[in-house]
Amino acid sequence: AFDWTDSYVVAFERSIKDAGAWSYMCSYNAVNNTPSCANNKLSSLAKDDWKMNGFIESDCDAVGDLVDAYNIAANDSEASTIALTIGRTDLDCGDTFYNGLLSDDSNQVSDDDLRTAFMNAMRPLFAIGLFDPDSYSSYSDDDAVTIMSQHQEAALDAARQSVVLLKNKDNVLPLDPDVDKKIALIGPLGFVREQLVGPVTIGPCPGSVPQAQGLLRGGYKEDYSCISTINETLKPAFASPGALNITDSSEALIDQAVALAKQADVVLFALGAGLETIDESNDLHNISLPGVQNKLVQK
């Protein structure tokens, strides 16, 4: 209980109280054996204790999981009732609410419950002026680009501050450009783009995918052309992936990588897991490097 209140929920509480977050997502997992989207204790923390003035939305099909995964509801109607009235979930990313509320009259959701959920979902949209006439708005499409740039700068700063140096034996780092003149970049992660961003990305490359209202943004897992590889950014004297991809089991490229590494003053390894091995519903079963990466390092 102490760990829950003193460490886990602190970030969520501050995002509402300090940063003014308007919404939360109830996830696929359960807390104390109660699914997040049916968990009254979680929703009460946000809405009652922390006074969140917006809505709770489900992760996609998380309400449906009350039937299919957790078996606490017999059908979409029961799942919708539990999520709306007990979990206080206002929006469903999926079709469970649609099937359970609109297509099935057996649900136990009252008009007041629906009205409350609707108002919670709409309140932030009205607050930002989404339904105001254009003449009332102080924002333009150009402002959206400016705001996005500000968010990108904040994300970059957060990424830089999140980097952790686990070990620096013999004070090898930082490298000395006068001594470490020839660098070899070895490893498959030095030549990838998607893996540098992560498994769930929306709009990594603004302007690449046409959207409604004439706006342009990157699509969901669609375009990563604007992401520079480590090799492109570093421009080392020597570079080799050592493997065809992150999960490649062939050792055909290892000898080439070793030969290049021997010519360098310093060897930088770019190793790890990627989108081939980690994603939603696709977790690693152990922490070993996938493919031939262990053999690459050993040689």
Short mmCIF file of C-alpha atoms in Angstrom, two decimals:
data_model
loop_
_atom_site.label_atom_id
_atom_site.label_comp_id
_atom_site.label_asym_id
_atom_site.label_seq_id
_atom_site.Cartn_x
_atom_site.Cartn_y
_atom_site.Cartn_z
CA ALA A 1 0.00 0.00 0.00
CA PHE A 2 2.85 2.37 0.83
CA ASP A 3 4.59 1.72 -2.48
CA TRP A 4 1.30 2.30 -4.31
CA THR A 5 0.60 5.68 -2.73
CA ASP A 6 4.18 6.89 -2.30
CA SER A 7 5.63 6.02 -5.70
CA TYR A 8 3.26 4.54 -8.26
CA VAL A 9 0.35 6.97 -8.26
CA VAL A 10 2.42 10.10 -7.64
CA ALA A 11 3.05 10.81 -11.33
CA PHE A 12 -0.63 10.38 -12.16
CA GLU A 13 -1.72 12.66 -9.35
CA ARG A 14 0.72 15.38 -10.37
CA SER A 15 -0.35 15.19 -14.01
CA ILE A 16 -3.86 16.21 -12.92
CA LYS A 17 -3.16 18.56 -10.04
CA ASP A 18 -0.02 20.25 -11.39
CA ALA A 19 -0.15 19.79 -15.16
CA GLY A 20 -3.93 20.00 -15.55
CA ALA A 21 -4.54 16.73 -17.40
CA TRP A 22 -8.10 16.35 -18.62
CA SER A 23 -8.18 12.62 -19.32
CA TYR A 24 -6.89 9.21 -18.34
CA MET A 25 -6.91 5.87 -20.10
CA CYS A 26 -7.98 2.72 -18.31
CA SER A 27 -5.66 -0.05 -19.42
CA TYR A 28 -5.80 -3.76 -20.17
CA ASN A 29 -4.34 -4.82 -16.85
CA ALA A 30 -5.95 -5.26 -13.44
CA VAL A 31 -5.13 -3.74 -10.07
CA ASN A 32 -5.79 -6.00 -7.08
CA ASN A 33 -7.57 -8.38 -9.46
CA THR A 34 -9.99 -5.70 -10.65
CA PRO A 35 -9.73 -4.70 -14.34
CA SER A 36 -8.76 -1.06 -14.77
CA CYS A 37 -11.86 -0.12 -16.75
CA ALA A 38 -14.07 -1.62 -14.05
CA ASN A 39 -12.05 -0.32 -11.12
CA ASN A 40 -13.97 2.18 -9.03
CA LYS A 41 -11.00 2.86 -6.76
CA LEU A 42 -8.88 4.02 -9.69
CA SER A 43 -11.58 6.22 -11.21
CA SER A 44 -12.46 7.68 -7.81
CA LEU A 45 -8.83 8.67 -7.29
CA ALA A 46 -8.84 10.67 -10.51
CA LYS A 47 -12.35 12.11 -10.44
CA ASP A 48 -13.05 12.55 -6.74
CA ASP A 49 -9.75 12.84 -4.90
CA TRP A 50 -7.75 14.64 -7.61
CA LYS A 51 -10.75 16.50 -9.12
CA MET A 52 -10.05 15.60 -12.77
CA ASN A 53 -12.57 17.57 -14.78
CA GLY A 54 -12.50 15.50 -17.94
CA PHE A 55 -12.97 11.89 -19.00
CA ILE A 56 -11.63 8.36 -18.69
CA GLU A 57 -11.25 6.51 -21.97
CA SER A 58 -10.52 2.84 -22.40
CA ASP A 59 -7.56 1.40 -24.17
CA CYS A 60 -8.82 -0.11 -27.41
CA ASP A 61 -11.16 -3.04 -26.64
CA ALA A 62 -10.28 -2.96 -22.93
CA VAL A 63 -14.01 -2.78 -22.12
CA GLY A 64 -14.56 -5.81 -24.33
CA ASP A 65 -11.90 -7.61 -22.30
CA LEU A 66 -14.31 -7.63 -19.36
CA VAL A 67 -16.09 -10.33 -21.37
CA ASP A 68 -13.30 -11.99 -23.32
CA ALA A 69 -10.33 -11.85 -20.95
CA TYR A 70 -11.58 -11.33 -17.39
CA ASN A 71 -14.94 -13.09 -17.67
CA ILE A 72 -16.64 -10.72 -15.22
CA ALA A 73 -19.32 -9.84 -17.79
CA ALA A 74 -21.42 -12.23 -19.84
CA ASN A 75 -21.85 -9.93 -22.83
CA ASP A 76 -21.29 -6.42 -24.18
CA SER A 77 -24.33 -5.12 -22.35
CA GLU A 78 -23.01 -6.22 -18.95
CA ALA A 79 -19.50 -5.03 -19.79
CA SER A 80 -20.80 -1.59 -20.75
CA THR A 81 -22.84 -1.36 -17.55
CA ILE A 82 -19.87 -2.32 -15.37
CA ALA A 83 -17.46 0.01 -17.15
CA LEU A 84 -19.79 3.01 -17.13
CA THR A 85 -21.34 2.70 -13.68
CA ILE A 86 -18.60 1.05 -11.60
CA GLY A 87 -15.41 1.88 -13.49
CA ARG A 88 -16.82 5.29 -14.49
CA THR A 89 -15.31 4.85 -17.95
CA ASP A 90 -16.72 7.62 -20.16
CA LEU A 91 -15.43 6.62 -23.60
CA ASP A 92 -14.87 3.22 -25.16
CA CYS A 93 -12.16 2.79 -27.77
CA GLY A 94 -13.90 -0.12 -29.43
CA ASP A 95 -17.42 -1.25 -30.21
CA THR A 96 -18.48 -2.64 -26.82
CA PHE A 97 -20.39 0.49 -25.78
CA TYR A 98 -22.02 0.65 -29.20
CA ASN A 99 -23.12 -2.98 -29.09
CA GLY A 100 -23.98 -2.97 -25.40
CA LEU A 101 -25.75 0.38 -25.16
CA LEU A 102 -27.29 1.07 -28.54
CA SER A 103 -27.97 -2.43 -29.82
CA ASP A 104 -28.99 -4.09 -26.57
CA ASP A 105 -31.82 -2.78 -24.39
CA SER A 106 -30.93 -5.09 -21.49
CA ASN A 107 -28.18 -2.83 -20.15
CA GLN A 108 -28.66 -1.23 -16.73
CA VAL A 109 -27.19 2.16 -17.63
CA SER A 110 -29.43 5.11 -16.80
CA ASP A 111 -29.88 8.28 -18.82
CA ASP A 112 -28.10 10.16 -16.05
CA ASP A 113 -25.09 7.85 -16.35
CA LEU A 114 -24.95 8.42 -20.08
CA ARG A 115 -25.40 12.16 -19.70
CA THR A 116 -22.57 12.34 -17.16
CA ALA A 117 -20.22 10.37 -19.41
CA PHE A 118 -21.13 12.52 -22.40
CA MET A 119 -20.55 15.75 -20.50
CA ASN A 120 -17.20 14.49 -19.19
CA ALA A 121 -16.10 13.65 -22.72
CA MET A 122 -17.28 16.92 -24.24
CA ARG A 123 -16.09 19.29 -21.53
CA PRO A 124 -12.42 19.39 -22.62
CA LEU A 125 -13.45 19.88 -26.26
CA PHE A 126 -15.56 22.88 -25.41
CA ALA A 127 -12.80 24.21 -23.17
CA ILE A 128 -10.31 24.31 -26.05
CA GLY A 129 -12.86 25.96 -28.34
CA LEU A 130 -13.31 23.07 -30.75
CA PHE A 131 -16.94 24.00 -31.41
CA ASP A 132 -16.42 27.75 -31.54
CA PRO A 133 -16.86 29.62 -34.85
CA ASP A 134 -13.58 30.31 -36.63
CA SER A 135 -14.03 34.00 -35.92
CA TYR A 136 -13.82 33.25 -32.19
CA SER A 137 -10.63 31.24 -32.43
CA SER A 138 -7.23 32.76 -31.79
CA TYR A 139 -5.48 29.76 -33.35
CA SER A 140 -4.65 28.92 -36.95
CA ASP A 141 -3.06 26.01 -38.80
CA ASP A 142 0.26 27.83 -38.48
CA ASP A 143 -0.17 27.86 -34.71
CA ALA A 144 -0.56 24.07 -34.79
CA VAL A 145 2.89 23.76 -36.36
CA THR A 146 4.35 26.08 -33.72
CA ILE A 147 2.71 24.18 -30.89
CA MET A 148 3.92 20.87 -32.34
CA SER A 149 7.45 22.24 -32.47
CA GLN A 150 7.22 23.19 -28.80
CA HIS A 151 6.03 19.69 -27.95
CA GLN A 152 8.88 18.16 -29.95
CA GLU A 153 11.40 20.27 -28.06
CA ALA A 154 9.88 19.16 -24.75
CA ALA A 155 9.98 15.52 -25.86
CA LEU A 156 13.62 15.88 -26.92
CA ASP A 157 14.53 17.43 -23.58
CA ALA A 158 12.72 14.63 -21.72
CA ALA A 159 14.55 12.02 -23.79
CA ARG A 160 17.92 13.59 -23.07
CA GLN A 161 17.21 13.76 -19.35
CA SER A 162 16.08 10.12 -19.36
CA VAL A 163 19.37 8.73 -20.69
CA VAL A 164 21.09 6.64 -18.04
CA LEU A 165 24.79 5.75 -18.07
CA LEU A 166 24.99 2.43 -16.25
CA LYS A 167 28.75 2.02 -16.30
CA ASN A 168 31.81 4.00 -17.35
CA LYS A 169 34.77 1.74 -16.67
CA ASP A 170 38.14 3.50 -16.70
CA ASN A 171 36.35 6.74 -17.61
CA VAL A 172 36.18 5.81 -21.28
CA LEU A 173 33.43 8.35 -21.78
CA PRO A 174 33.30 11.03 -22.97
CA LEU A 175 35.38 10.11 -26.01
CA ASP A 176 38.40 12.24 -26.80
CA PRO A 177 38.27 13.35 -30.47
CA ASP A 178 42.05 13.80 -30.50
CA VAL A 179 42.61 10.19 -29.46
CA ASP A 180 39.49 8.34 -30.55
CA LYS A 181 39.61 9.52 -34.14
CA LYS A 182 38.42 6.37 -35.87
CA ILE A 183 35.08 5.06 -34.57
CA ALA A 184 33.41 1.82 -35.65
CA LEU A 185 29.67 1.51 -35.23
CA ILE A 186 28.72 -2.16 -34.95
CA GLY A 187 25.27 -3.65 -34.52
CA PRO A 188 21.83 -3.76 -36.18
CA LEU A 189 20.33 -0.95 -34.09
CA GLY A 190 22.74 1.47 -35.71
CA PHE A 191 20.89 1.18 -39.02
CA VAL A 192 17.21 1.24 -38.08
CA ARG A 193 14.63 4.03 -37.80
CA GLU A 194 11.38 2.64 -36.36
CA GLN A 195 13.08 1.05 -33.36
CA LEU A 196 14.51 4.40 -32.27
CA VAL A 197 10.99 5.79 -31.84
CA GLY A 198 9.21 2.87 -30.19
CA PRO A 199 6.40 0.40 -30.87
CA VAL A 200 3.47 2.82 -30.50
CA THR A 201 4.04 6.03 -32.44
CA ILE A 202 1.63 8.54 -33.90
CA GLY A 203 2.94 11.19 -36.21
CA PRO A 204 6.71 10.75 -35.94
CA CYS A 205 7.13 12.48 -39.29
CA PRO A 206 4.76 15.49 -39.55
CA GLY A 207 3.49 16.25 -43.02
CA SER A 208 3.83 12.74 -44.37
CA VAL A 209 0.19 11.62 -44.27
CA PRO A 210 -2.79 13.76 -45.37
CA GLN A 211 -5.48 14.17 -42.73
CA ALA A 212 -8.88 15.81 -42.49
CA GLN A 213 -9.31 19.60 -42.57
CA GLY A 214 -6.27 19.91 -44.80
CA LEU A 215 -3.83 19.27 -41.95
CA LEU A 216 -0.81 17.05 -42.43
CA ARG A 217 0.68 14.75 -39.88
CA GLY A 218 2.53 11.47 -39.65
CA GLY A 219 0.32 8.40 -39.53
CA TYR A 220 0.19 5.60 -36.98
CA LYS A 221 3.21 3.36 -37.64
CA GLU A 222 3.24 4.54 -41.25
CA ASP A 223 6.27 6.69 -42.01
CA TYR A 224 9.65 6.96 -40.30
CA SER A 225 11.61 8.56 -43.12
CA CYS A 226 12.36 11.67 -41.06
CA ILE A 227 14.09 9.64 -38.33
CA SER A 228 17.86 9.56 -38.74
CA THR A 229 19.67 6.33 -38.00
CA ILE A 230 22.55 6.34 -35.52
CA ASN A 231 24.88 5.69 -38.44
CA GLU A 232 23.56 8.71 -40.34
CA THR A 233 23.91 10.96 -37.31
CA LEU A 234 27.26 9.72 -36.06
CA LYS A 235 28.96 9.30 -39.47
CA PRO A 236 31.63 6.94 -38.09
CA ALA A 237 34.76 5.92 -39.96
CA PHE A 238 33.56 2.31 -40.07
CA ALA A 239 30.08 0.83 -39.75
CA SER A 240 28.50 -2.60 -40.04
CA PRO A 241 25.22 -4.00 -38.70
CA GLY A 242 26.80 -7.42 -38.15
CA ALA A 243 23.38 -8.95 -38.85
CA LEU A 244 20.69 -8.58 -41.48
CA ASN A 245 18.25 -7.42 -38.80
CA ILE A 246 17.70 -7.54 -35.05
CA THR A 247 16.42 -11.14 -34.99
CA ASP A 248 18.66 -12.49 -37.77
CA SER A 249 20.20 -15.89 -36.94
CA SER A 250 22.76 -15.86 -39.73
CA GLU A 251 26.43 -15.18 -38.89
CA ALA A 252 27.26 -14.16 -42.46
CA LEU A 253 27.96 -10.50 -41.61
CA ILE A 254 29.87 -11.02 -38.38
CA ASP A 255 33.32 -11.44 -39.94
CA GLN A 256 32.92 -8.21 -41.90
CA ALA A 257 31.96 -6.37 -38.71
CA VAL A 258 34.96 -7.81 -36.84
CA ALA A 259 37.34 -6.78 -39.61
CA LEU A 260 36.09 -3.21 -39.54
CA ALA A 261 36.19 -3.05 -35.75
CA LYS A 262 39.88 -4.02 -35.76
CA GLN A 263 40.67 -0.92 -37.81
CA ALA A 264 39.06 1.46 -35.32
CA ASP A 265 40.29 3.23 -32.21
CA VAL A 266 36.92 2.80 -30.53
CA VAL A 267 34.04 0.40 -31.16
CA LEU A 268 30.47 1.47 -30.39
CA PHE A 269 27.91 -1.33 -30.24
CA ALA A 270 24.29 -0.57 -31.12
CA LEU A 271 22.42 -3.61 -29.85
CA GLY A 272 19.08 -4.52 -28.37
CA ALA A 273 15.51 -5.53 -29.08
CA GLY A 274 13.24 -3.92 -31.65
CA LEU A 275 9.79 -3.94 -33.16
CA GLU A 276 10.32 -7.51 -34.35
CA THR A 277 10.40 -8.69 -30.76
CA ILE A 278 8.56 -6.15 -28.59
CA ASP A 279 5.19 -4.52 -29.17
CA GLU A 280 1.71 -4.62 -27.74
CA SER A 281 0.86 -8.26 -26.98
CA ASN A 282 4.38 -9.25 -28.01
CA ASP A 283 6.82 -9.33 -25.10
CA LEU A 284 10.24 -10.87 -24.74
CA HIS A 285 10.46 -14.08 -22.71
CA ASN A 286 14.01 -13.36 -21.57
CA ILE A 287 16.46 -10.45 -21.53
CA SER A 288 19.05 -12.01 -23.84
CA LEU A 289 19.92 -10.15 -27.01
CA PRO A 290 17.88 -11.57 -29.91
CA GLY A 291 19.38 -13.11 -33.03
CA VAL A 292 23.14 -13.34 -33.34
CA GLN A 293 23.90 -10.19 -31.38
CA ASN A 294 25.52 -12.04 -28.46
CA LYS A 295 27.84 -13.86 -30.85
CA LEU A 296 28.62 -10.57 -32.58
CA VAL A 297 29.79 -9.00 -29.31
CA GLN A 298 31.79 -12.05 -28.28
CA LYS A 299 33.75 -12.09 -31.53
#
